[in-house]
PDB file of C-alpha atoms in Angstrom:
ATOM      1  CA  UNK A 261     198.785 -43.808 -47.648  1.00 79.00           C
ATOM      2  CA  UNK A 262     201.839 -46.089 -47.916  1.00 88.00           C
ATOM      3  CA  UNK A 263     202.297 -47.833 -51.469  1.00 93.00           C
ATOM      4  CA  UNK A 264     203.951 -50.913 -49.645  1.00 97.00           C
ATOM      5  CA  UNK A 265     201.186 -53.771 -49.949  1.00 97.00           C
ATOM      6  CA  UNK A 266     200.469 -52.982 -53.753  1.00 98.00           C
ATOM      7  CA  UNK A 267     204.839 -52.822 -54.088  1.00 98.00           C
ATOM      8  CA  UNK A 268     205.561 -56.029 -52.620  1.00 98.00           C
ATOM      9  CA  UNK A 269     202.304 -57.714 -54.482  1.00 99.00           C
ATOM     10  CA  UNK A 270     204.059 -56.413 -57.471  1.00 99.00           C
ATOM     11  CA  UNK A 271     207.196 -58.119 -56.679  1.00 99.00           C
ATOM     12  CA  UNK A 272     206.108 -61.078 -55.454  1.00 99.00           C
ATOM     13  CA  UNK A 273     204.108 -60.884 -59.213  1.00 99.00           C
ATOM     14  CA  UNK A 274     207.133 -60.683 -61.042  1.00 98.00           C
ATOM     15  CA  UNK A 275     208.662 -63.522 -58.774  1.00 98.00           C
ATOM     16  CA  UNK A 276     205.969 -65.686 -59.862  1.00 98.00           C
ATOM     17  CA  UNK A 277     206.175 -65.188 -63.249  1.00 98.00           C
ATOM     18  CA  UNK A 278     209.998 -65.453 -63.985  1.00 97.00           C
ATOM     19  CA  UNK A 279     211.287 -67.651 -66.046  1.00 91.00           C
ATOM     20  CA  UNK A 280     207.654 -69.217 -67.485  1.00 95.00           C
ATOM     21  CA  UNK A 281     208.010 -70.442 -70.992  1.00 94.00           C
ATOM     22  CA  UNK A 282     205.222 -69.458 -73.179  1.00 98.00           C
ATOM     23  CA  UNK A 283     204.172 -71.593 -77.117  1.00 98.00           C
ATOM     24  CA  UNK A 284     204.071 -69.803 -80.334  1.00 97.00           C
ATOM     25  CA  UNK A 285     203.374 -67.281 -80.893  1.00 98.00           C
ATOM     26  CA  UNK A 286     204.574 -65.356 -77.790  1.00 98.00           C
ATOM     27  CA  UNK A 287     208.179 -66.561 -79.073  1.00 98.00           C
ATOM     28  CA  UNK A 288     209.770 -63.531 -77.376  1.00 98.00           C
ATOM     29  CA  UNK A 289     208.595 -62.476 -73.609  1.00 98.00           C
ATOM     30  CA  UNK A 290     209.277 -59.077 -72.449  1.00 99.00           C
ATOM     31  CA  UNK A 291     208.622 -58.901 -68.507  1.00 98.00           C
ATOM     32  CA  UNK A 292     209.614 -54.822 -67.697  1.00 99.00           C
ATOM     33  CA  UNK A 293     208.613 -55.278 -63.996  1.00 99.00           C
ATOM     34  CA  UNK A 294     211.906 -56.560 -64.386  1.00 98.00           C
ATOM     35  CA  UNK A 295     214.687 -54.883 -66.401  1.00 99.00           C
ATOM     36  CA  UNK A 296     212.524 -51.615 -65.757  1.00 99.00           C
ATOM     37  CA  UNK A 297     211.316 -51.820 -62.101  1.00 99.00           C
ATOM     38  CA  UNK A 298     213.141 -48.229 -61.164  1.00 99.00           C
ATOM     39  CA  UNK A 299     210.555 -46.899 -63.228  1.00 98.00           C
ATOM     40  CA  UNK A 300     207.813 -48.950 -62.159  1.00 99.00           C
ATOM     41  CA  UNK A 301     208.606 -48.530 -57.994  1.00 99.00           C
ATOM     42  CA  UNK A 302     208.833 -44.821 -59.157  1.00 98.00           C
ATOM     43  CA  UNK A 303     205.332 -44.487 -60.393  1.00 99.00           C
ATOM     44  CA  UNK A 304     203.856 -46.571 -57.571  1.00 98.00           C
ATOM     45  CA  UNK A 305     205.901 -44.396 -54.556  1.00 98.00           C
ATOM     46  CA  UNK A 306     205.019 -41.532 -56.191  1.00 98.00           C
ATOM     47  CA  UNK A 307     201.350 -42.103 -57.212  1.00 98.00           C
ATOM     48  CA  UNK A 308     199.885 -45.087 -55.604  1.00 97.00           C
ATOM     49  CA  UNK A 309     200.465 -43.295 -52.481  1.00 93.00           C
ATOM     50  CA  UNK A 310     199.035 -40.285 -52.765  1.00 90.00           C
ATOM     51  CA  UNK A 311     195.908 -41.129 -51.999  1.00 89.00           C
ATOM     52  CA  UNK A 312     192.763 -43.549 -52.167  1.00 95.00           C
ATOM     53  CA  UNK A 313     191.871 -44.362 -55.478  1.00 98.00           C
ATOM     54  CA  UNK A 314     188.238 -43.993 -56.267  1.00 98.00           C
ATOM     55  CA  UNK A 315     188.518 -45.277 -60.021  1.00 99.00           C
ATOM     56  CA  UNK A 316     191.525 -47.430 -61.349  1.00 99.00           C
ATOM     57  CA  UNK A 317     191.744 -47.529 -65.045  1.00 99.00           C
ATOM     58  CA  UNK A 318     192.841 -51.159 -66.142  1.00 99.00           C
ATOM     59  CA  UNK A 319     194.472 -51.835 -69.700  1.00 98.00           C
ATOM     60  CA  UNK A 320     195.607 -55.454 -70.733  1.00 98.00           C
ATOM     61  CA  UNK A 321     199.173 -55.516 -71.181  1.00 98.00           C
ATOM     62  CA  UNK A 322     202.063 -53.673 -71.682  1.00 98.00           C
ATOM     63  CA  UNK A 323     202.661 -52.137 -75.246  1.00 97.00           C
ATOM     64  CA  UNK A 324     205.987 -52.612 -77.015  1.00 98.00           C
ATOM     65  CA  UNK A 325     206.960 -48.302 -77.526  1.00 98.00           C
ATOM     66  CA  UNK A 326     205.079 -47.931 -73.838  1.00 98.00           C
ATOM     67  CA  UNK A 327     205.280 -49.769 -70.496  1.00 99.00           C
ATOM     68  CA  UNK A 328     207.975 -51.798 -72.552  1.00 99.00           C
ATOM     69  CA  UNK A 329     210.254 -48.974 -72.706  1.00 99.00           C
ATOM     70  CA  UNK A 330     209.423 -46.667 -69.891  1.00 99.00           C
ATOM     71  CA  UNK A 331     207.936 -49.244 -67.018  1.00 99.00           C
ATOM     72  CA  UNK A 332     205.212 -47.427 -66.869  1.00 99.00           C
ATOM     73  CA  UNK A 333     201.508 -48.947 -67.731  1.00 99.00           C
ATOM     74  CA  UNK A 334     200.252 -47.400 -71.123  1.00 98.00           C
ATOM     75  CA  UNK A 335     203.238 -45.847 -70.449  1.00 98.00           C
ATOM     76  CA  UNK A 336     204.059 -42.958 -73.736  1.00 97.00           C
ATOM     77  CA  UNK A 337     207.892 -41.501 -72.634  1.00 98.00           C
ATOM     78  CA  UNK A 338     206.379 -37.784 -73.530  1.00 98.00           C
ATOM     79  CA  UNK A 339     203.879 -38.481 -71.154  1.00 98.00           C
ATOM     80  CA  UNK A 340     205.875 -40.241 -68.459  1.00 99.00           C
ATOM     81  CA  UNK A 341     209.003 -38.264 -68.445  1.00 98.00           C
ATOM     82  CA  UNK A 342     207.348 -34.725 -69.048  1.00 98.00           C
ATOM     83  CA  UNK A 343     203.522 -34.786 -67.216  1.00 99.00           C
ATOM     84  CA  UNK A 344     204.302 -37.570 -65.033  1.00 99.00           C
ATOM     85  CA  UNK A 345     208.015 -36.385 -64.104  1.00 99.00           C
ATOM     86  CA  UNK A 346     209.406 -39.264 -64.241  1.00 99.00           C
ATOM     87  CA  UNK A 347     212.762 -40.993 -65.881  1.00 98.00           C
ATOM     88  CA  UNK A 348     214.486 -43.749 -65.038  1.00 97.00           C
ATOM     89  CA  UNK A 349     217.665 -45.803 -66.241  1.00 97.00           C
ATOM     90  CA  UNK A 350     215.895 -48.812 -67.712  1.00 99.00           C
ATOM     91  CA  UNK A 351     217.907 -51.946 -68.570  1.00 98.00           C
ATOM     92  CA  UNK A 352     216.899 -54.808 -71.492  1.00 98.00           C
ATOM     93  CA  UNK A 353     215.403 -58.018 -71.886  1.00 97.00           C
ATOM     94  CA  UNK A 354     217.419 -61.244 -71.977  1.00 94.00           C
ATOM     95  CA  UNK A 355     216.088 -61.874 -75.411  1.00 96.00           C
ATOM     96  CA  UNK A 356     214.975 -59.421 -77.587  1.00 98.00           C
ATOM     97  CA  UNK A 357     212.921 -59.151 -81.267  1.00 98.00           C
ATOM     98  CA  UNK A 358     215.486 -56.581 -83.594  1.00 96.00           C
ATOM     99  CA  UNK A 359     212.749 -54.546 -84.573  1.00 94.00           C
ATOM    100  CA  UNK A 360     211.206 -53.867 -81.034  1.00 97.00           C
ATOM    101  CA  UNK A 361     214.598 -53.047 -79.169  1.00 98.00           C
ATOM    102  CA  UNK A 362     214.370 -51.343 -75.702  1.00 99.00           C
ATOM    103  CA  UNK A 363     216.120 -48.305 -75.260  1.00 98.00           C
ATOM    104  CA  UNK A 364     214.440 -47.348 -72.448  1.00 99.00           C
ATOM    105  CA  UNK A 365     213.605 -43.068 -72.589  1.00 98.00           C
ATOM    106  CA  UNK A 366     215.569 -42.803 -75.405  1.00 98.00           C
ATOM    107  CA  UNK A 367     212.816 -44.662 -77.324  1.00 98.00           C
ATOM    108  CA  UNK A 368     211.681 -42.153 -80.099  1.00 95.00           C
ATOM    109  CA  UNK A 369     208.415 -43.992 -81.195  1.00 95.00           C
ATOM    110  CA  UNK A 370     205.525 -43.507 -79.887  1.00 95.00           C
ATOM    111  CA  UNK A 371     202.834 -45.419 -77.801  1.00 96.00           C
ATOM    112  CA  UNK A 372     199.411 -44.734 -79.566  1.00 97.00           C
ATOM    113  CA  UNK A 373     197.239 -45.895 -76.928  1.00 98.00           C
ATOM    114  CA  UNK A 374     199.434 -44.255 -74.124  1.00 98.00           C
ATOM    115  CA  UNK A 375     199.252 -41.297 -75.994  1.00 98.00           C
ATOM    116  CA  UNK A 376     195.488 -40.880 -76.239  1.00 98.00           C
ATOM    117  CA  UNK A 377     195.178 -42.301 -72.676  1.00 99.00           C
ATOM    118  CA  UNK A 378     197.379 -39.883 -70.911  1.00 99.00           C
ATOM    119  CA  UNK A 379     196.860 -37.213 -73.148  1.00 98.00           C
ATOM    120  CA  UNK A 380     192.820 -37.896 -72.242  1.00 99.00           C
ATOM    121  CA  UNK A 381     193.692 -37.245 -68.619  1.00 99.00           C
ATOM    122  CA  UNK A 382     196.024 -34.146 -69.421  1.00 99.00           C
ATOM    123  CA  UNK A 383     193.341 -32.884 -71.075  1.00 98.00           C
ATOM    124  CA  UNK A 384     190.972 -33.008 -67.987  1.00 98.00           C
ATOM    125  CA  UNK A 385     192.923 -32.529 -64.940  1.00 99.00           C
ATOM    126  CA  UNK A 386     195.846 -30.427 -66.283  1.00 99.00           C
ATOM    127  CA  UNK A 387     198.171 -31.409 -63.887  1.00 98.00           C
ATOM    128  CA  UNK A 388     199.356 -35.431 -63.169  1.00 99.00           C
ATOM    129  CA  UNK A 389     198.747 -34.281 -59.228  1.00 98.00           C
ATOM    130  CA  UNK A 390     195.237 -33.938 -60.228  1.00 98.00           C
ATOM    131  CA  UNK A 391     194.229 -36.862 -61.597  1.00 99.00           C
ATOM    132  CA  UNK A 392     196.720 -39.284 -59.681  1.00 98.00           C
ATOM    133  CA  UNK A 393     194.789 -37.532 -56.501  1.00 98.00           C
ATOM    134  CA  UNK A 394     192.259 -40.281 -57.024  1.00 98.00           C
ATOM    135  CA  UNK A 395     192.959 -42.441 -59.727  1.00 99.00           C
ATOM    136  CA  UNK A 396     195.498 -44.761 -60.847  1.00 99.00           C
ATOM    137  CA  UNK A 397     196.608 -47.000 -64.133  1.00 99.00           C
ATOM    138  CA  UNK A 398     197.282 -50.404 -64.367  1.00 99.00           C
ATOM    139  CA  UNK A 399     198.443 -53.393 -66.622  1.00 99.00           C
ATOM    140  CA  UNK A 400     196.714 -56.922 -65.424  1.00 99.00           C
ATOM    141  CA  UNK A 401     199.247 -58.591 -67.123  1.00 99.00           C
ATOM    142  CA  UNK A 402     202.602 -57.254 -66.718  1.00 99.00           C
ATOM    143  CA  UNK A 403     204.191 -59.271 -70.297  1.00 99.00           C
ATOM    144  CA  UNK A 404     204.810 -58.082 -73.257  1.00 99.00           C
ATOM    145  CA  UNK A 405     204.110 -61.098 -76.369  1.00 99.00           C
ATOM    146  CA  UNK A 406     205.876 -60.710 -79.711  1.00 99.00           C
ATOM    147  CA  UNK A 407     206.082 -63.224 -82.421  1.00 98.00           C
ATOM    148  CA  UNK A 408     209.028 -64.338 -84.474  1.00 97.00           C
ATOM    149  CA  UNK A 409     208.012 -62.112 -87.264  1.00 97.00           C
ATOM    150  CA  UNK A 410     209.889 -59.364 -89.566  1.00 94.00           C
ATOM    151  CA  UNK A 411     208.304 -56.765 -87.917  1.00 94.00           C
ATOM    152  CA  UNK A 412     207.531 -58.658 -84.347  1.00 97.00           C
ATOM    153  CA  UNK A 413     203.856 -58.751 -84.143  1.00 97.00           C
ATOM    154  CA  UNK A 414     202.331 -57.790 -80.720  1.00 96.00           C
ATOM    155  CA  UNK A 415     200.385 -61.060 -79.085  1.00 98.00           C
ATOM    156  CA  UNK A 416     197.723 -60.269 -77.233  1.00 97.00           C
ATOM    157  CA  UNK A 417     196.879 -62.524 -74.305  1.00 97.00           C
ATOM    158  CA  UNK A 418     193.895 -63.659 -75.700  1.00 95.00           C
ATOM    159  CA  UNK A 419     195.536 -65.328 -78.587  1.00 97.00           C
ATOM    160  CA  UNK A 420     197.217 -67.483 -76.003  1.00 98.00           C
ATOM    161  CA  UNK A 421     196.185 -71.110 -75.012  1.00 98.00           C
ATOM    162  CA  UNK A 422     193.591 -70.673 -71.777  1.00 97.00           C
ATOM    163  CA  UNK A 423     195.403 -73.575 -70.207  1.00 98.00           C
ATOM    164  CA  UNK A 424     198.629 -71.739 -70.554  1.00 98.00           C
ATOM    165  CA  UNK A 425     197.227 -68.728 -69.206  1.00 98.00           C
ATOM    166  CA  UNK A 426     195.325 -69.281 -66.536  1.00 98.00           C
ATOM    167  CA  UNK A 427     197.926 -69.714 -64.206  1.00 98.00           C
ATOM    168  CA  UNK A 428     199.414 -66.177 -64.907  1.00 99.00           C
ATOM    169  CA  UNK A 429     195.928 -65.094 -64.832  1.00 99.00           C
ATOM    170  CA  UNK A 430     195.729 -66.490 -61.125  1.00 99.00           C
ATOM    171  CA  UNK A 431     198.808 -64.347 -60.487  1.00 99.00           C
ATOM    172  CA  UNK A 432     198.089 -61.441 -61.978  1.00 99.00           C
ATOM    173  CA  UNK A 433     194.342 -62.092 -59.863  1.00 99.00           C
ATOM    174  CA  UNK A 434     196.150 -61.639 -56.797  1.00 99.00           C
ATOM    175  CA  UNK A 435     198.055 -58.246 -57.305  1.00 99.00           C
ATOM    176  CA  UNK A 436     194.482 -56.674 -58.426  1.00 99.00           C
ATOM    177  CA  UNK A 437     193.016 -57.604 -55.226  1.00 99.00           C
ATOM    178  CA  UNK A 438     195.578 -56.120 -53.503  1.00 98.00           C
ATOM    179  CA  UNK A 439     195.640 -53.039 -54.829  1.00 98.00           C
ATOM    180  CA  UNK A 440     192.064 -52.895 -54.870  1.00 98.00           C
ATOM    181  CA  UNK A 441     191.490 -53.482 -51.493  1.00 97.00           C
ATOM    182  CA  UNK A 442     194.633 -51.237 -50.425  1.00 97.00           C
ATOM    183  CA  UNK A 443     193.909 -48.214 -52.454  1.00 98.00           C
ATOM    184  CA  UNK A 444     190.027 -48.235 -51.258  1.00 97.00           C
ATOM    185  CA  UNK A 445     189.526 -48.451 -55.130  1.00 98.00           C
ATOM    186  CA  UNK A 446     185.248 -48.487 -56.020  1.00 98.00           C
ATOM    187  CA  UNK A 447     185.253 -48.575 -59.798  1.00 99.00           C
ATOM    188  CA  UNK A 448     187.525 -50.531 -62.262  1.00 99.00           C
ATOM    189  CA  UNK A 449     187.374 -49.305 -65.693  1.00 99.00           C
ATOM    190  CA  UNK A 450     188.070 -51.412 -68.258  1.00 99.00           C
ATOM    191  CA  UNK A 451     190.341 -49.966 -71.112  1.00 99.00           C
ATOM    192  CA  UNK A 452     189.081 -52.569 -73.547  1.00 97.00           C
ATOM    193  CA  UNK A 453     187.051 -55.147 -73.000  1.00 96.00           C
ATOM    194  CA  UNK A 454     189.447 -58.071 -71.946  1.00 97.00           C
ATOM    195  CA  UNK A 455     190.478 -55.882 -68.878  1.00 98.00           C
ATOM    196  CA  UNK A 456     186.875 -55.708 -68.109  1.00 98.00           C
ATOM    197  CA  UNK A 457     186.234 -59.303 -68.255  1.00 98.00           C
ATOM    198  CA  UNK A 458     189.484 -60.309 -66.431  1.00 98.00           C
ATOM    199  CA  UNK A 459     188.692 -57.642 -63.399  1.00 99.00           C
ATOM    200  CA  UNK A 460     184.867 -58.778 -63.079  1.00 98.00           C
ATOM    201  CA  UNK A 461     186.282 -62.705 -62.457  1.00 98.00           C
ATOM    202  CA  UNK A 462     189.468 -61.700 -60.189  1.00 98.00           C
ATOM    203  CA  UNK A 463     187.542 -59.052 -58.025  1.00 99.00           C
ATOM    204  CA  UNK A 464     184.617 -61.369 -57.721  1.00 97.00           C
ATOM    205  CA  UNK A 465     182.904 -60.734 -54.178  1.00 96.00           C
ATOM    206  CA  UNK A 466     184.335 -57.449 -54.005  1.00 97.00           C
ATOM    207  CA  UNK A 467     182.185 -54.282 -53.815  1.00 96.00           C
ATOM    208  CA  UNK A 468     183.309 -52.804 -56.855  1.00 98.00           C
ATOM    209  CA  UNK A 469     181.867 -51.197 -59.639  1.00 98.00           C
ATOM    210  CA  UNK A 470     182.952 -51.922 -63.406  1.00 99.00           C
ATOM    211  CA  UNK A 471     183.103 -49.866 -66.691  1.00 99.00           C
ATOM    212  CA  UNK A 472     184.730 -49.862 -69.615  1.00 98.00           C
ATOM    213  CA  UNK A 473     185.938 -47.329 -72.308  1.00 98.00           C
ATOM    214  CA  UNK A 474     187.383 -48.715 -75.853  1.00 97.00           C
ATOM    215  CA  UNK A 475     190.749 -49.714 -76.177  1.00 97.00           C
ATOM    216  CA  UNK A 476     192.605 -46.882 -77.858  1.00 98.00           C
ATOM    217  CA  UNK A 477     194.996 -48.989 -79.902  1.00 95.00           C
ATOM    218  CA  UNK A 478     195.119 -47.497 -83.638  1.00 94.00           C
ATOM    219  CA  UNK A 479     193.883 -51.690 -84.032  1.00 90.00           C
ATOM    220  CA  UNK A 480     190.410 -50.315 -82.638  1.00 92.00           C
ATOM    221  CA  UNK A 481     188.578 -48.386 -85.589  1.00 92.00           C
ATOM    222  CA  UNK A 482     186.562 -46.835 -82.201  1.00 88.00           C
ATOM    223  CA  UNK A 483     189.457 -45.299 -81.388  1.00 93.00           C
ATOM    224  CA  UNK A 484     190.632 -43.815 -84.888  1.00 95.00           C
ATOM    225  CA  UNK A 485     187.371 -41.523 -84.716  1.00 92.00           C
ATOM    226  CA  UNK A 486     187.712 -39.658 -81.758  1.00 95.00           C
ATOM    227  CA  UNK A 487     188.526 -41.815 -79.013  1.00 98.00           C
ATOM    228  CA  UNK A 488     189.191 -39.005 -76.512  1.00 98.00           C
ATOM    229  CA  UNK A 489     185.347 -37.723 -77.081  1.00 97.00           C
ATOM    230  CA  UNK A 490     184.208 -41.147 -77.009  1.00 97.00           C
ATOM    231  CA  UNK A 491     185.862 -42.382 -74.248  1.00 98.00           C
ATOM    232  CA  UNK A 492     184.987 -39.556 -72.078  1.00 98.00           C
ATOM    233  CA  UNK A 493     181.157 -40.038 -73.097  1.00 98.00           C
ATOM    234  CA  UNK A 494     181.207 -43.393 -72.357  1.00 98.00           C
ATOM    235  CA  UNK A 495     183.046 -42.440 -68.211  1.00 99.00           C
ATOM    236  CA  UNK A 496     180.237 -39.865 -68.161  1.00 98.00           C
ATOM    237  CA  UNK A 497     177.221 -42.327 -69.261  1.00 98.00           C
ATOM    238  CA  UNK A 498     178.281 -44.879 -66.762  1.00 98.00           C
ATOM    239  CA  UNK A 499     178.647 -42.583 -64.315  1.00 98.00           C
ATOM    240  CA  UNK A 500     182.591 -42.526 -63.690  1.00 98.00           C
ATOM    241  CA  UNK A 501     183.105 -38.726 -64.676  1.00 98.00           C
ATOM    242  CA  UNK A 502     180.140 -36.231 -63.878  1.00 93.00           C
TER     243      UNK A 502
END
């Protein structure tokens, strides 16, 4: 299966979204389909081609210690660089918050959520051939939000102005398609419910199925009591996992 379609729907994604200006609070924008597409085209070449994708796990936006830093969607280095196999040179933002620098592999903190995530599917399939044999992860939205604060606060989209984001949602609409309908993909799990929501309205008229696990952001009490037992009970209930 050739990764081509989803690669140049990612590109002509990031084409489309360069250089947009975004209100308070989103006063810094972090787009790492840019300075950190060698790691990106490396996990789609790699793992979007190796097969049809029966489920495609969908989180909201890139994480400022994960896909910020590595490229990578929920993308933990640990997880990237030492289960996934991949590491990339990664380059930096044009403008950048102090306390959420990129440093690309050599980033030392770590993604919660991308930990829990990939350690979930270490967990179950051993091997990253395994899993990425039929199923892949995704960001909808490939931009990181962080407002002008001491610590720069993470922005979710949500928090954002619907008129300023429903054109990037109509963007980020059309690269799901695609890689929906190239990677034969039947079920779209929601990590979270926002992915949910914004999958069920792009893919609508598709023949897909939707679920949904909780997000597993340390922001999500759900996820600070056992979101790896939870998470899998919830795949298994809706019939994702048997």
């Amino acid at each position: 299966m050739s990764a081509e379609p989803v690669i140049r729907a990612t590109i002509a994604l990031r084409k489309a979204l360069a250089g947009r200006s975004f209100p308070a609070p989103a006063d810094f924008v972090y787009q790492p389909l840019d300075y950190a597409w060698a790691s990106h085209e490396a996990y789609l070449r790699r793992y979007a081609a190796s097969g049809p994708k029966k489920v495609l796990f969908l989180g909201m936006n890139p994480g400022p210690f994960g896909m910020a830093q590595s490229g990578v969607p929920f993308g933990e280095i640990a997880a990237v660089r030492d289960w996934m196999g991949l590491e990339m040179p990664v380059g930096r933002p044009d403008k950048e918050h102090p306390g959420k620098k990129v440093t690309g592999f050599a980033c030392h903190r770590s993604e919660v959520s991308g930990r829990r995530l990939w350690g979930l599917f270490q967990e179950r399939f051993g091997k990253a051939e395994a899993f990425f044999a039929d199923h892949l992860v995704h960001n909808y939205c490939p931009l990181l939000f962080l407002e002008n604060t001491k610590q720069g606060r993470n922005v979710i989209p949500e928090e954002l102005p619907a008129e300023v984001m429903a054109p990037v949602n109509k963007e980020c609409d059309k690269l799901l398609r695609v890689m929906v309908e190239t990677l034969g993909v039947s079920t779209v799990v929601g990590v979270g419910g926002y992915a949910e929501t914004r999958a069920r309205e792009a893919l609508d008229g598709l023949l897909v199925k939707y679920a949904k696990v909780p997000h597993p952001s340390p922001a999500n009490p759900v996820a600070n009591r056992g979101w790896s037992a939870a998470a899998t009970k919830a795949l298994v209930e809706q019939g994702v996992w048997a």
